[in-house]
Tab-separated table of C-alpha atoms and ligand atoms in Angstrom:
chain	number	residue	atom	x	y	z
Z	24	UNK	CA	6.074	15.396	21.171
Z	25	UNK	CA	6.184	18.695	22.998
Z	26	UNK	CA	8.745	19.892	20.478
Z	27	UNK	CA	6.135	19.908	17.720
Z	28	UNK	CA	6.234	23.333	16.112
Z	29	UNK	CA	3.996	25.046	13.672
Z	30	UNK	CA	7.243	25.371	11.755
Z	31	UNK	CA	8.431	28.042	9.414
Z	32	UNK	CA	8.421	27.276	5.744
Z	33	UNK	CA	12.212	26.934	5.790
Z	34	UNK	CA	12.621	24.586	8.765
Z	35	UNK	CA	9.334	22.635	8.685
Z	36	UNK	CA	8.283	20.565	11.690
Z	37	UNK	CA	10.524	19.046	14.344
Z	38	UNK	CA	8.158	16.107	14.897
Z	39	UNK	CA	6.320	14.424	12.041
Z	40	UNK	CA	3.847	11.606	11.826
Z	41	UNK	CA	5.005	10.200	8.495
Z	42	UNK	CA	1.656	8.475	7.913
Z	43	UNK	CA	-0.577	11.491	8.572
Z	44	UNK	CA	1.657	14.234	7.238
Z	45	UNK	CA	3.157	12.577	4.192
Z	46	UNK	CA	2.483	8.959	3.229
Z	47	UNK	CA	-1.330	9.095	3.386
Z	48	UNK	CA	-2.084	12.419	1.630
Z	49	UNK	CA	-0.142	11.673	-1.580
Z	50	UNK	CA	-1.675	8.367	-2.775
Z	51	UNK	CA	-5.207	9.243	-1.662
Z	52	UNK	CA	-5.032	12.563	-3.503
Z	53	UNK	CA	-3.706	10.867	-6.646
Z	54	UNK	CA	-6.320	8.098	-6.777
Z	55	UNK	CA	-9.180	10.518	-5.979
Z	56	UNK	CA	-8.051	12.786	-8.782
Z	57	UNK	CA	-7.692	9.893	-11.246
Z	58	UNK	CA	-11.109	8.483	-10.405
Z	59	UNK	CA	-12.821	11.858	-10.175
Z	60	UNK	CA	-13.693	11.679	-6.474
Z	61	UNK	CA	-13.897	15.044	-4.634
Z	62	UNK	CA	-10.980	15.498	-2.260
Z	63	UNK	CA	-13.344	17.008	0.321
Z	64	UNK	CA	-14.811	13.513	0.841
Z	65	UNK	CA	-11.483	11.941	1.887
Z	66	UNK	CA	-12.351	11.812	5.632
Z	67	UNK	CA	-15.464	9.752	4.866
Z	68	UNK	CA	-13.516	7.553	2.426
Z	69	UNK	CA	-10.880	6.966	5.095
Z	70	UNK	CA	-13.512	5.868	7.610
Z	71	UNK	CA	-15.046	3.362	5.185
Z	72	UNK	CA	-11.627	2.080	4.096
Z	73	UNK	CA	-10.534	1.466	7.711
Z	74	UNK	CA	-13.723	-0.479	8.413
Z	75	UNK	CA	-13.404	-2.561	5.241
Z	76	UNK	CA	-9.751	-3.380	6.005
Z	77	UNK	CA	-10.606	-4.280	9.626
Z	78	UNK	CA	-13.304	-6.649	8.370
Z	79	UNK	CA	-10.822	-8.735	6.346
Z	80	UNK	CA	-8.506	-9.200	9.333
Z	81	UNK	CA	-8.057	-12.959	9.766
Z	82	UNK	CA	-6.875	-12.761	13.369
Z	83	UNK	CA	-9.374	-14.525	15.617
Z	84	UNK	CA	-11.031	-12.636	18.469
Z	85	UNK	CA	-12.010	-9.006	18.943
Z	86	UNK	CA	-15.605	-9.116	17.743
Z	87	UNK	CA	-15.189	-10.849	14.379
Z	88	UNK	CA	-18.921	-10.801	13.675
Z	89	UNK	CA	-19.245	-7.113	14.496
Z	90	UNK	CA	-16.266	-6.191	12.330
Z	91	UNK	CA	-17.634	-8.232	9.445
Z	92	UNK	CA	-21.038	-6.513	9.659
Z	93	UNK	CA	-19.478	-3.036	9.926
Z	94	UNK	CA	-17.192	-3.837	6.991
Z	95	UNK	CA	-20.125	-4.923	4.845
Z	96	UNK	CA	-22.004	-1.719	5.652
Z	97	UNK	CA	-18.926	0.353	4.818
Z	98	UNK	CA	-18.484	-1.497	1.502
Z	99	UNK	CA	-22.121	-0.855	0.608
Z	100	UNK	CA	-21.865	2.805	1.606
Z	101	UNK	CA	-18.698	3.331	-0.431
Z	102	UNK	CA	-20.188	1.482	-3.419
Z	103	UNK	CA	-23.370	3.578	-3.285
Z	104	UNK	CA	-21.346	6.788	-2.969
Z	105	UNK	CA	-19.201	5.894	-6.006
Z	106	UNK	CA	-22.275	4.686	-7.921
Z	107	UNK	CA	-23.933	8.090	-7.371
Z	108	UNK	CA	-20.824	9.912	-8.522
Z	109	UNK	CA	-20.666	7.704	-11.632
Z	110	UNK	CA	-24.362	8.376	-12.386
Z	111	UNK	CA	-23.634	12.100	-12.397
Z	112	UNK	CA	-20.899	11.464	-15.010
Z	113	UNK	CA	-23.385	9.783	-17.339
Z	114	UNK	CA	-24.814	13.113	-18.522
Z	115	UNK	CA	-21.916	15.249	-17.516
Z	116	UNK	CA	-18.688	13.345	-18.290
Z	117	UNK	CA	-15.317	14.631	-17.129
Z	118	UNK	CA	-11.739	13.614	-17.832
Z	119	UNK	CA	-11.624	10.917	-15.131
Z	120	UNK	CA	-11.889	7.151	-14.652
Z	121	UNK	CA	-15.455	7.148	-13.312
Z	122	UNK	CA	-16.611	8.840	-16.529
Z	123	UNK	CA	-14.604	6.321	-18.550
Z	124	UNK	CA	-16.091	3.365	-16.645
Z	125	UNK	CA	-19.631	4.650	-17.060
Z	126	UNK	CA	-19.267	5.291	-20.794
Z	127	UNK	CA	-17.157	2.288	-21.768
Z	128	UNK	CA	-19.108	-0.327	-23.677
Z	129	UNK	CA	-16.243	-2.906	-23.521
Z	130	UNK	CA	-16.087	-6.188	-25.477
Z	131	UNK	CA	-18.777	-7.709	-23.216
Z	132	UNK	CA	-21.016	-4.659	-23.108
Z	133	UNK	CA	-21.165	-1.884	-20.495
Z	134	UNK	CA	-20.604	-2.602	-16.803
Z	135	UNK	CA	-23.731	-3.165	-14.745
Z	136	UNK	CA	-24.267	-0.745	-11.865
Z	137	UNK	CA	-23.101	-3.415	-9.386
Z	138	UNK	CA	-19.959	-4.159	-11.415
Z	139	UNK	CA	-19.228	-0.479	-11.692
Z	140	UNK	CA	-19.620	0.079	-7.950
Z	141	UNK	CA	-17.424	-2.939	-7.114
Z	142	UNK	CA	-14.737	-1.918	-9.625
Z	143	UNK	CA	-14.641	1.691	-8.438
Z	144	UNK	CA	-14.496	0.548	-4.791
Z	145	UNK	CA	-11.603	-1.822	-5.568
Z	146	UNK	CA	-9.713	0.889	-7.440
Z	147	UNK	CA	-10.247	3.480	-4.727
Z	148	UNK	CA	-9.088	1.220	-1.883
Z	149	UNK	CA	-6.336	-0.723	-3.689
Z	150	UNK	CA	-5.237	2.553	-5.263
Z	151	UNK	CA	-4.084	4.148	-2.018
Z	152	UNK	CA	-4.063	1.847	1.023
Z	153	UNK	CA	-1.045	-0.236	0.013
Z	154	UNK	CA	0.931	2.671	-1.424
Z	155	UNK	CA	0.612	4.506	1.921
Z	156	UNK	CA	2.183	1.454	3.554
Z	157	UNK	CA	4.946	1.198	0.948
Z	158	UNK	CA	5.999	4.830	1.490
Z	159	UNK	CA	5.775	4.502	5.294
Z	160	UNK	CA	7.659	1.188	5.293
Z	161	UNK	CA	10.290	2.905	3.147
Z	162	UNK	CA	10.859	5.766	5.592
Z	163	UNK	CA	10.915	3.297	8.510
Z	164	UNK	CA	13.386	0.959	6.806
Z	165	UNK	CA	15.724	3.782	5.808
Z	166	UNK	CA	15.684	5.533	9.197
Z	167	UNK	CA	16.624	2.195	10.760
Z	168	UNK	CA	19.559	1.867	8.364
Z	169	UNK	CA	21.734	4.997	8.172
Z	170	UNK	CA	24.125	3.395	5.652
Z	171	UNK	CA	21.304	2.654	3.195
Z	172	UNK	CA	19.881	6.137	3.820
Z	173	UNK	CA	23.254	7.702	2.926
Z	174	UNK	CA	23.652	5.424	-0.081
Z	175	UNK	CA	20.350	6.657	-1.520
Z	176	UNK	CA	21.091	10.302	-0.695
Z	177	UNK	CA	24.387	10.013	-2.579
Z	178	UNK	CA	22.979	7.880	-5.408
Z	179	UNK	CA	19.350	8.875	-6.042
Z	180	UNK	CA	19.526	6.878	-9.275
Z	181	UNK	CA	19.310	3.759	-7.063
Z	182	UNK	CA	15.771	4.720	-5.941
Z	183	UNK	CA	13.806	2.576	-8.470
Z	184	UNK	CA	15.790	-0.514	-7.380
Z	185	UNK	CA	15.439	0.469	-3.703
Z	186	UNK	CA	11.643	0.565	-4.075
Z	187	UNK	CA	11.736	-2.963	-5.584
Z	188	UNK	CA	13.843	-4.059	-2.625
Z	189	UNK	CA	11.288	-2.536	-0.240
Z	190	UNK	CA	8.524	-4.443	-2.016
Z	191	UNK	CA	10.529	-7.614	-1.411
Z	192	UNK	CA	11.772	-6.892	2.093
Z	193	UNK	CA	8.753	-5.093	3.642
Z	194	UNK	CA	5.840	-5.873	1.299
Z	195	UNK	CA	2.611	-3.954	2.040
Z	196	UNK	CA	0.618	-7.078	1.066
Z	197	UNK	CA	1.906	-9.960	3.185
Z	198	UNK	CA	-0.493	-12.638	2.056
Z	199	UNK	CA	-3.333	-13.429	-0.312
Z	200	UNK	CA	-5.949	-15.305	1.673
Z	201	UNK	CA	-8.389	-16.761	-0.832
Z	202	UNK	CA	-6.875	-18.917	-3.544
Z	203	UNK	CA	-8.210	-22.253	-4.797
Z	204	UNK	CA	-6.217	-24.421	-7.228
Z	205	UNK	CA	-8.292	-25.496	-10.248
Z	206	UNK	CA	-6.115	-28.603	-10.680
Z	207	UNK	CA	-3.609	-30.580	-8.589
Z	208	UNK	CA	-0.403	-28.563	-8.358
Z	209	UNK	CA	3.058	-29.974	-7.672
Z	210	UNK	CA	5.351	-27.681	-5.628
Z	211	UNK	CA	8.687	-28.937	-4.291
Z	212	UNK	CA	7.553	-32.582	-4.157
Z	213	UNK	CA	4.270	-31.662	-2.444
Z	214	UNK	CA	0.979	-32.139	-4.259
Z	215	UNK	CA	-1.546	-29.422	-3.489
Z	216	UNK	CA	-4.892	-31.006	-4.325
Z	217	UNK	CA	-7.426	-29.313	-6.561
Z	218	UNK	CA	-10.064	-27.329	-4.662
Z	219	UNK	CA	-8.298	-26.879	-1.309
Z	220	UNK	CA	-8.416	-23.360	0.161
Z	221	UNK	CA	-4.954	-21.794	0.057
Z	222	UNK	CA	-3.271	-18.821	1.680
Z	223	UNK	CA	-0.347	-17.520	-0.377
Z	224	UNK	CA	2.239	-15.916	1.898
Z	225	UNK	CA	3.945	-13.554	-0.535
Z	226	UNK	CA	6.204	-12.132	2.182
Z	227	UNK	CA	7.622	-15.596	2.853
Z	228	UNK	CA	8.424	-16.190	-0.828
Z	229	UNK	CA	10.169	-12.822	-0.831
Z	230	UNK	CA	12.600	-14.077	1.818
Z	231	UNK	CA	13.213	-17.502	0.290
Z	232	UNK	CA	16.945	-18.202	0.794
Z	233	UNK	CA	16.927	-20.482	-2.259
Z	234	UNK	CA	15.923	-17.518	-4.389
Z	235	UNK	CA	17.576	-14.503	-2.729
Z	236	UNK	CA	21.097	-14.142	-1.335
Z	237	UNK	CA	20.975	-12.902	2.266
Z	238	UNK	CA	17.197	-12.586	2.094
Z	239	UNK	CA	16.943	-10.865	5.500
Z	240	UNK	CA	19.266	-8.094	4.402
Z	241	UNK	CA	17.823	-4.869	2.959
Z	242	UNK	CA	20.049	-4.023	-0.003
Z	243	UNK	CA	18.939	-1.010	-2.081
Z	244	UNK	CA	21.342	-2.049	-4.860
Z	245	UNK	CA	20.142	-5.678	-5.020
Z	246	UNK	CA	20.127	-7.151	-8.539
Z	247	UNK	CA	17.921	-9.967	-9.880
Z	248	UNK	CA	15.089	-8.984	-7.555
Z	249	UNK	CA	11.949	-10.660	-8.861
Z	250	UNK	CA	9.714	-10.381	-5.789
Z	251	UNK	CA	6.044	-11.097	-5.098
Z	252	UNK	CA	5.242	-7.593	-3.815
Z	253	UNK	CA	2.623	-7.136	-6.534
Z	254	UNK	CA	1.601	-10.790	-6.687
Z	255	UNK	CA	2.141	-12.853	-9.809
Z	256	UNK	CA	0.355	-14.265	-12.832
Z	257	UNK	CA	-2.892	-13.067	-14.398
Z	258	UNK	CA	-3.971	-11.135	-11.292
Z	259	UNK	CA	-0.678	-9.302	-10.979
Z	260	UNK	CA	-1.325	-5.820	-9.557
Z	261	UNK	CA	-2.978	-3.553	-12.061
Z	262	UNK	CA	-1.691	-0.398	-10.323
Z	263	UNK	CA	1.957	-1.473	-9.974
Z	264	UNK	CA	3.403	1.184	-12.342
Z	265	UNK	CA	1.524	3.955	-10.510
Z	266	UNK	CA	2.506	2.649	-7.065
Z	267	UNK	CA	6.160	2.371	-8.101
Z	268	UNK	CA	6.180	5.920	-9.440
Z	269	UNK	CA	4.506	7.380	-6.346
Z	270	UNK	CA	6.868	5.573	-3.957
Z	271	UNK	CA	9.984	6.544	-5.926
Z	272	UNK	CA	8.964	10.211	-6.093
Z	273	UNK	CA	7.813	10.332	-2.469
Z	274	UNK	CA	10.947	8.745	-1.028
Z	275	UNK	CA	13.228	10.797	-3.223
Z	276	UNK	CA	11.474	13.970	-2.005
Z	277	UNK	CA	11.437	12.813	1.620
Z	278	UNK	CA	15.089	11.884	2.118
Z	279	UNK	CA	16.617	15.395	2.120
Z	280	UNK	CA	13.821	16.612	4.380
Z	281	UNK	CA	14.147	13.892	7.006
Z	282	UNK	CA	17.925	13.832	7.175
Z	283	UNK	CA	18.749	14.356	10.866
Z	284	UNK	CA	15.467	12.777	12.047
Z	285	UNK	CA	15.095	9.608	14.109
Z	286	UNK	CA	12.208	7.333	15.054
Z	287	UNK	CA	10.519	8.265	18.334
Z	288	UNK	CA	9.554	4.617	18.926
Z	289	UNK	CA	10.698	1.416	17.294
Z	290	UNK	CA	8.751	-0.612	16.402
Z	291	UNK	CA	5.982	1.885	15.706
Z	292	UNK	CA	2.326	0.967	16.312
Z	293	UNK	CA	1.064	-1.243	13.464
Z	294	UNK	CA	-2.376	-1.624	11.915
Z	295	UNK	CA	-4.017	-4.848	13.049
Z	296	UNK	CA	-3.921	-6.953	9.913
Z	297	UNK	CA	-1.926	-10.006	8.896
Z	298	UNK	CA	-2.743	-9.225	5.264
Z	299	UNK	CA	-1.776	-5.586	4.870
Z	300	UNK	CA	1.354	-4.584	6.737
Z	301	UNK	CA	2.101	-0.994	7.635
Z	302	UNK	CA	2.399	1.275	10.674
Z	303	UNK	CA	-0.721	3.107	11.871
Z	304	UNK	CA	1.557	5.997	12.856
Z	305	UNK	CA	5.239	6.604	12.276
Z	306	UNK	CA	6.458	9.440	14.452
Z	307	UNK	CA	9.902	10.828	13.794
Z	308	UNK	CA	11.732	13.737	15.448
Z	309	UNK	CA	14.533	16.035	14.439
Z	310	UNK	CA	17.746	15.412	16.349
Z	311	UNK	CA	20.146	17.437	14.205
Z	312	UNK	CA	20.285	19.462	11.046
Z	313	UNK	CA	18.642	22.658	9.850
A	417	HEM	C1	2.484	-0.459	-3.164
A	417	HEM	C2	1.300	-0.473	-3.662
A	417	HEM	C3	0.582	-1.720	-4.073
A	417	HEM	C4	0.818	-3.022	-3.714
A	417	HEM	C5	1.890	-3.567	-2.781
A	417	HEM	C6	-0.167	-3.821	-4.392
A	417	HEM	C7	-0.246	-5.190	-4.307
A	417	HEM	C8	-1.162	-5.957	-4.969
A	417	HEM	C9	-1.242	-7.397	-4.882
A	417	HEM	C10	-0.315	-8.281	-4.057
A	417	HEM	C11	-2.274	-7.774	-5.653
A	417	HEM	C12	-2.783	-9.207	-5.848
A	417	HEM	C13	-2.115	-9.848	-7.014
A	417	HEM	C14	-2.503	-11.293	-7.124
A	417	HEM	O1	-3.644	-11.641	-6.817
A	417	HEM	O2	-1.648	-12.073	-7.532
A	417	HEM	C15	-2.876	-6.603	-6.239
A	417	HEM	C16	-3.969	-6.588	-7.076
A	417	HEM	C17	-4.564	-5.443	-7.530
A	417	HEM	N1	-4.132	-4.150	-7.357
A	417	HEM	FE1	-2.510	-3.578	-6.331
A	417	HEM	N2	-0.980	-3.006	-5.144
A	417	HEM	C18	-0.554	-1.706	-4.975
A	417	HEM	C19	-1.065	-0.572	-5.562
A	417	HEM	C20	-2.163	-0.532	-6.377
A	417	HEM	C21	-2.702	0.640	-7.012
A	417	HEM	C22	-2.079	2.039	-6.926
A	417	HEM	C23	-3.814	0.242	-7.706
A	417	HEM	C24	-4.768	1.045	-8.555
A	417	HEM	C25	-4.561	2.223	-9.053
A	417	HEM	C26	-3.955	-1.180	-7.509
A	417	HEM	C27	-4.957	-1.946	-8.054
A	417	HEM	C28	-5.022	-3.306	-7.981
A	417	HEM	C29	-6.075	-4.084	-8.598
A	417	HEM	C30	-7.257	-3.541	-9.388
A	417	HEM	C31	-5.787	-5.427	-8.324
A	417	HEM	C32	-6.579	-6.657	-8.745
A	417	HEM	C33	-5.983	-7.230	-10.016
A	417	HEM	C34	-6.703	-8.494	-10.454
A	417	HEM	O3	-7.257	-9.209	-9.609
A	417	HEM	O4	-6.670	-8.775	-11.652
A	417	HEM	N3	-2.946	-1.612	-6.708
A	417	HEM	N4	-2.152	-5.502	-5.811
């Protein structure tokens, strides 16, 4: 860590926290700009987001009640903040999603204030949290695998497929905790009865050996890669095209800059969540190169 430098514009830093310096700023800036949320408020948004994410952690212990209460407060605070911003767009619309949400009359009429606050909160959180993890998981996976790193440096056209492979191999959303079948469902000779609470482990399906050859191998050139990284069915991720684009651009831009870097610790420290998987920090240091 002591080798951290202010860095000249040509050489950059010798030690980087990929989360803080790269993976977090891009998606949060993009979603704030799309929604029409001032970038100056990002620190507050980050605080609320962390508390909301911590409150949906299913792991027992560590003050569950307290986390739930703090998460609820954070959700209300973020909703109220976004509701106020949307109110301002009522009389003074701008070219952003909050203005569109506030002025859209939709087939079922305009959104109520509560619906608007919930929708904006979902878009703001879902719109950056998971993409940060996808970019970070990408850097981590590639620094662990020099051959795949080289393959992508030499063949940048493989990047869209490599991002799909990352979504399969290291999905930012590991499981969906609250699903209830509306009818009995037959899966592999097992009947899942109507009404039982289900947890869908997307990450497990992504490594199903009956579906994927060598499922534990990260292969940037993998073909026939229909993964569950964005879920499936009617609730399939609404932001998937944006997330794909951000991850492809970010990783393509990162690779030449982090050539000659290595991880300072492996595994890195992770966020405490069985649902959303991604490092809290990912520190890398220059060992060779410019
Ligand atoms: C790598 C980034 C992302 C990942 C891994 C991801 C993953 C997911 C997953 C697994 C679901 C649940 C699908 C299901 O229930 O079957 C979901 C839903 C959703 N995502 Fe994403 N997402 C990402 C980025 C985004 C972005 C950038 C946005 C918004 C701009 C977004 C907005 C949403 C919304 C609104 C839903 C709810 C859809 C519904 O219930 O109909 N996501 N996402």
